[in-house]
């Protein structure tokens, strides 16, 4: 992808941008294209000089916020009534999507190297719709969508969303705004949410958007814990200080519960549950529970009672939490139990930490992140009664979203409220995790594809990403999803799989759609004409088809209710060599037989589009669980794969016995 996104404009809807960051230098950038209609909106500590040939547009939105939440209050923290970013989130996502290369970037010396965005030569347009004071207004988000469409962006990166319960597509502001953008040819990329590993937690699943799950990378931050008996264990942390290089007493949070506190809550170090006298100057061992699984909460609680450090035992995960004030080392429950054994057998147990190191290539990746939201979508069951529903119930694609180093706003520091850290300089780069971080990875890749394939629709680009995604880790093993416990990943975890940008350039075949498909999708969902017209701003009448939903031309086939047999139609477009022959190969979901007709597709210079049918036959006579498979089209060079997701249900069981 030698063009590096040159020619594409990425719009980022977030908390703004810190324009002075080295990631937004415009060296080597061309001027904004003539088609660009955006502006550089001025405001507090932001004027037209802060835009350049990298940041070609910036807007900010506060009217909706103030109408919904009241007058903007900046007295409790730093904020700017302008496109300037006070929280760091928007700067992080913008630089991840399109940041210029920055040499020797690091977070306090950790993860040092070259930091660059996915499309370093793409232009950036910033739409500040969220605020460091908290909250994003629906009206402001819709206004930003309207402006971005008018301005002429090619891609919209939207690391936003609300956790379940979900609004319907016609009520959800991101679904509405993205619908209008996609019908204008703009690809919209959204976060899948951070409510994993629980089922039915995925968000932003409208079929016209690209929904991104988070995966891990091969970079780790090992931190050695040494006990008084010289036994060592390795956890992970962002600890670069020296205050824990000497031995400190270690205590179990459960054993130092305040007089009026529940020992179980003290076990996980809930705020206010620890005895200050017994915790002062000591390292506190805390165990995550269902009700308290946050290392940040535990660290804050220990800091309040003047503890020296925290060891936080939790479900195994590669996501390292950035804590402040005192060091916090994250370990798994097995190591936590070993520490308890040492403490029980030792009269005066002590512990020390070694400074964190950066290790690359020393852990298996990618894996689906623990926090990444999972399918099936909680929105879809409400409409299952309508008919067979074959819509996308899971994320579309997975991309790196764990421990991502990117530019940050020096106006915000996690250490700013901690008196012991006042000597630290402002952060120009920080490490963060979430589907907010995986979303701009895909946004950058979409910009690369747009630069190469200017005529491809958003659906074509989505198809290219999904149908070429990888199901394997770097060792060729099936990708694992972090959880409790870990398991083999499936489409509910990562959609089509982990993104493979190089293969997405030349996918061979694509499953394409246009604005009329999305309109008829809404019609088939059962919404009335008035409601659909209000959302789409179209006077077009619905022409309902009983089979439209199941035949929506997505790069997936999902059947939540397979009773006996069901036939699904799809259409593929050849974007590879004109004279191509593809043969079908099926890995059938458990409990089903799958037949593809025709099983061979022949393309030539005049035949670029071909339809086929997939016939699903249930072999089960009882209620089943979701099972997964794949449909491949193979031409000897391209591997075009889409996931199959099926759940069998009972259909008049006694009549069959």
Short mmCIF file of C-alpha atoms in Angstrom, two decimals, residues 176-385:
data_model
loop_
_atom_site.label_atom_id
_atom_site.label_comp_id
_atom_site.label_asym_id
_atom_site.label_seq_id
_atom_site.Cartn_x
_atom_site.Cartn_y
_atom_site.Cartn_z
CA UNK A 176 -29.12 7.58 11.47
CA UNK A 177 -26.06 9.72 10.81
CA UNK A 178 -24.04 6.88 9.33
CA UNK A 179 -26.95 5.90 7.07
CA UNK A 180 -26.84 9.29 5.37
CA UNK A 181 -23.06 9.23 5.12
CA UNK A 182 -22.94 5.75 3.58
CA UNK A 183 -25.66 6.57 1.04
CA UNK A 184 -23.34 9.40 -0.07
CA UNK A 185 -20.45 6.96 -0.55
CA UNK A 186 -18.70 7.65 2.76
CA UNK A 187 -17.46 4.62 4.71
CA UNK A 188 -18.34 4.85 8.41
CA UNK A 189 -16.24 2.88 10.90
CA UNK A 190 -17.52 2.41 14.47
CA UNK A 191 -16.38 0.77 17.70
CA UNK A 192 -18.02 -2.51 18.72
CA UNK A 193 -18.04 -1.54 22.41
CA UNK A 194 -16.10 -2.45 25.54
CA UNK A 195 -18.61 -4.61 27.43
CA UNK A 196 -16.98 -7.99 26.76
CA UNK A 197 -16.54 -10.80 27.18
CA UNK A 198 -20.30 -10.97 27.72
CA UNK A 199 -22.71 -12.13 25.02
CA UNK A 200 -25.18 -9.69 23.41
CA UNK A 201 -23.01 -6.68 24.21
CA UNK A 202 -21.92 -5.59 20.71
CA UNK A 203 -23.08 -2.14 19.59
CA UNK A 204 -23.17 -0.14 16.33
CA UNK A 205 -24.30 -3.13 14.24
CA UNK A 206 -26.27 -1.33 11.50
CA UNK A 207 -25.45 -3.23 8.29
CA UNK A 208 -24.16 -0.12 6.54
CA UNK A 209 -21.35 0.57 9.04
CA UNK A 210 -18.09 -1.29 9.68
CA UNK A 211 -18.13 -2.47 13.29
CA UNK A 212 -14.72 -3.11 14.83
CA UNK A 213 -13.75 -5.49 17.63
CA UNK A 214 -10.44 -5.16 19.50
CA UNK A 215 -7.54 -7.61 19.34
CA UNK A 216 -4.19 -7.84 21.08
CA UNK A 217 -0.72 -7.22 19.68
CA UNK A 218 2.57 -8.98 20.39
CA UNK A 219 3.95 -6.21 22.62
CA UNK A 220 3.94 -6.82 26.37
CA UNK A 221 5.06 -4.91 29.46
CA UNK A 222 6.53 -7.51 31.84
CA UNK A 223 7.12 -6.39 35.40
CA UNK A 224 8.94 -8.66 37.84
CA UNK A 225 7.60 -9.12 41.37
CA UNK A 226 10.22 -10.35 43.85
CA UNK A 227 9.24 -11.82 47.21
CA UNK A 228 11.28 -11.82 50.38
CA UNK A 229 12.28 -15.46 49.76
CA UNK A 230 13.71 -14.44 46.34
CA UNK A 231 10.86 -16.14 44.51
CA UNK A 232 9.83 -14.13 41.44
CA UNK A 233 6.66 -13.79 39.41
CA UNK A 234 5.97 -11.74 36.28
CA UNK A 235 2.95 -9.52 35.84
CA UNK A 236 2.31 -6.50 33.63
CA UNK A 237 2.35 -2.81 34.48
CA UNK A 238 3.37 0.65 33.34
CA UNK A 239 5.84 1.18 36.18
CA UNK A 240 8.90 3.30 35.42
CA UNK A 241 9.74 4.65 38.87
CA UNK A 242 12.22 3.66 41.55
CA UNK A 243 10.13 3.85 44.73
CA UNK A 244 9.33 0.12 44.68
CA UNK A 245 12.89 -1.10 44.06
CA UNK A 246 13.20 -1.69 47.81
CA UNK A 247 11.20 -4.29 49.74
CA UNK A 248 7.86 -3.24 51.24
CA UNK A 249 5.49 -5.20 53.48
CA UNK A 250 2.63 -6.87 51.60
CA UNK A 251 -0.89 -7.42 52.95
CA UNK A 252 -4.07 -9.00 51.62
CA UNK A 253 -6.89 -6.48 51.16
CA UNK A 254 -9.34 -8.90 52.73
CA UNK A 255 -7.21 -9.05 55.88
CA UNK A 256 -7.13 -5.28 56.41
CA UNK A 257 -10.81 -4.49 55.97
CA UNK A 258 -12.02 -1.42 57.80
CA UNK A 259 -14.07 -2.19 60.91
CA UNK A 260 -17.41 -1.50 59.26
CA UNK A 261 -16.53 -2.97 55.84
CA UNK A 262 -17.43 -6.25 54.20
CA UNK A 263 -14.33 -8.45 53.84
CA UNK A 264 -15.45 -9.54 50.36
CA UNK A 265 -15.52 -5.91 49.20
CA UNK A 266 -12.16 -5.25 50.84
CA UNK A 267 -10.84 -8.29 48.96
CA UNK A 268 -11.24 -6.39 45.70
CA UNK A 269 -10.19 -3.09 47.30
CA UNK A 270 -13.39 -1.15 46.89
CA UNK A 271 -12.98 2.48 47.87
CA UNK A 272 -13.43 3.05 51.60
CA UNK A 273 -13.13 -0.62 52.59
CA UNK A 274 -9.47 -0.67 53.70
CA UNK A 275 -8.07 0.16 57.14
CA UNK A 276 -5.77 3.14 56.67
CA UNK A 277 -3.50 2.24 59.60
CA UNK A 278 -2.92 -1.30 58.38
CA UNK A 279 -2.45 -0.29 54.71
CA UNK A 280 -0.13 2.70 55.12
CA UNK A 281 3.24 2.14 53.44
CA UNK A 282 2.37 -1.40 52.33
CA UNK A 283 1.69 -3.17 49.05
CA UNK A 284 -1.91 -4.39 49.00
CA UNK A 285 -2.93 -7.57 47.16
CA UNK A 286 -6.40 -7.18 45.65
CA UNK A 287 -8.53 -9.74 43.82
CA UNK A 288 -10.98 -8.84 41.07
CA UNK A 289 -14.57 -9.90 41.65
CA UNK A 290 -17.72 -9.79 39.56
CA UNK A 291 -18.74 -6.56 41.25
CA UNK A 292 -15.29 -4.92 41.22
CA UNK A 293 -12.95 -5.86 38.39
CA UNK A 294 -11.14 -2.55 37.90
CA UNK A 295 -7.46 -2.07 38.70
CA UNK A 296 -8.10 1.68 38.61
CA UNK A 297 -10.67 1.43 41.40
CA UNK A 298 -8.34 -0.75 43.48
CA UNK A 299 -5.38 1.58 43.00
CA UNK A 300 -7.44 4.61 43.95
CA UNK A 301 -8.65 2.88 47.10
CA UNK A 302 -5.10 1.92 48.14
CA UNK A 303 -3.82 5.41 47.32
CA UNK A 304 -6.51 6.90 49.57
CA UNK A 305 -5.11 4.97 52.56
CA UNK A 306 -1.49 5.84 51.63
CA UNK A 307 -0.53 2.35 50.50
CA UNK A 308 2.76 1.93 48.66
CA UNK A 309 1.57 -0.18 45.74
CA UNK A 310 -1.00 -2.60 44.40
CA UNK A 311 -0.89 -6.11 43.05
CA UNK A 312 -4.18 -6.77 41.25
CA UNK A 313 -5.19 -10.37 40.50
CA UNK A 314 -7.70 -10.77 37.70
CA UNK A 315 -8.77 -12.96 34.81
CA UNK A 316 -5.86 -13.39 32.38
CA UNK A 317 -5.71 -10.50 29.93
CA UNK A 318 -3.05 -8.67 27.97
CA UNK A 319 -4.72 -5.31 28.51
CA UNK A 320 -2.57 -3.29 30.93
CA UNK A 321 -4.46 -0.65 32.91
CA UNK A 322 -2.86 2.77 33.24
CA UNK A 323 -3.03 3.68 36.92
CA UNK A 324 -1.46 6.58 38.74
CA UNK A 325 -0.18 7.71 42.11
CA UNK A 326 1.27 4.35 43.11
CA UNK A 327 2.43 1.43 40.96
CA UNK A 328 -0.02 -1.35 40.15
CA UNK A 329 1.09 -4.72 38.78
CA UNK A 330 -1.57 -6.89 37.16
CA UNK A 331 -1.35 -10.67 37.57
CA UNK A 332 -3.65 -13.65 37.05
CA UNK A 333 -5.44 -15.53 39.80
CA UNK A 334 -2.90 -18.37 39.81
CA UNK A 335 -0.07 -15.99 40.69
CA UNK A 336 -2.34 -14.26 43.19
CA UNK A 337 -2.93 -17.57 44.94
CA UNK A 338 0.82 -18.23 45.03
CA UNK A 339 1.36 -14.85 46.69
CA UNK A 340 -1.28 -15.69 49.29
CA UNK A 341 0.51 -18.96 50.03
CA UNK A 342 3.79 -17.08 50.57
CA UNK A 343 2.07 -14.54 52.81
CA UNK A 344 0.40 -17.27 54.90
CA UNK A 345 3.71 -19.10 55.43
CA UNK A 346 5.83 -16.04 56.21
CA UNK A 347 5.77 -14.00 59.41
CA UNK A 348 6.75 -10.71 57.75
CA UNK A 349 6.04 -11.03 54.00
CA UNK A 350 7.69 -8.45 51.81
CA UNK A 351 7.75 -7.64 48.10
CA UNK A 352 9.39 -5.33 45.59
CA UNK A 353 8.81 -4.45 41.92
CA UNK A 354 11.35 -4.14 39.13
CA UNK A 355 10.76 -1.38 36.57
CA UNK A 356 8.59 -2.41 33.64
CA UNK A 357 10.30 -3.47 30.42
CA UNK A 358 9.00 -3.58 26.87
CA UNK A 359 8.92 -7.00 25.22
CA UNK A 360 8.04 -7.45 21.54
CA UNK A 361 7.28 -10.79 19.92
CA UNK A 362 7.13 -12.61 23.23
CA UNK A 363 3.40 -13.30 23.41
CA UNK A 364 0.96 -14.97 21.04
CA UNK A 365 -1.15 -12.58 19.00
CA UNK A 366 -3.62 -11.61 17.84
CA UNK A 367 -6.26 -12.62 20.35
CA UNK A 368 -9.66 -11.02 20.84
CA UNK A 369 -9.40 -8.64 23.79
CA UNK A 370 -11.18 -9.51 27.04
CA UNK A 371 -13.15 -6.25 27.02
CA UNK A 372 -14.19 -6.37 23.36
CA UNK A 373 -17.99 -6.61 23.07
CA UNK A 374 -19.44 -9.82 21.66
CA UNK A 375 -22.40 -10.85 19.57
CA UNK A 376 -25.12 -11.66 18.98
CA UNK A 377 -26.54 -8.15 19.00
CA UNK A 378 -29.13 -7.54 21.69
CA UNK A 379 -31.05 -5.42 19.16
CA UNK A 380 -31.93 -8.25 16.79
CA UNK A 381 -34.02 -10.61 18.97
CA UNK A 382 -36.76 -8.00 19.18
CA UNK A 383 -37.48 -8.41 15.46
CA UNK A 384 -36.95 -12.16 15.10
CA UNK A 385 -40.71 -12.65 15.17
#
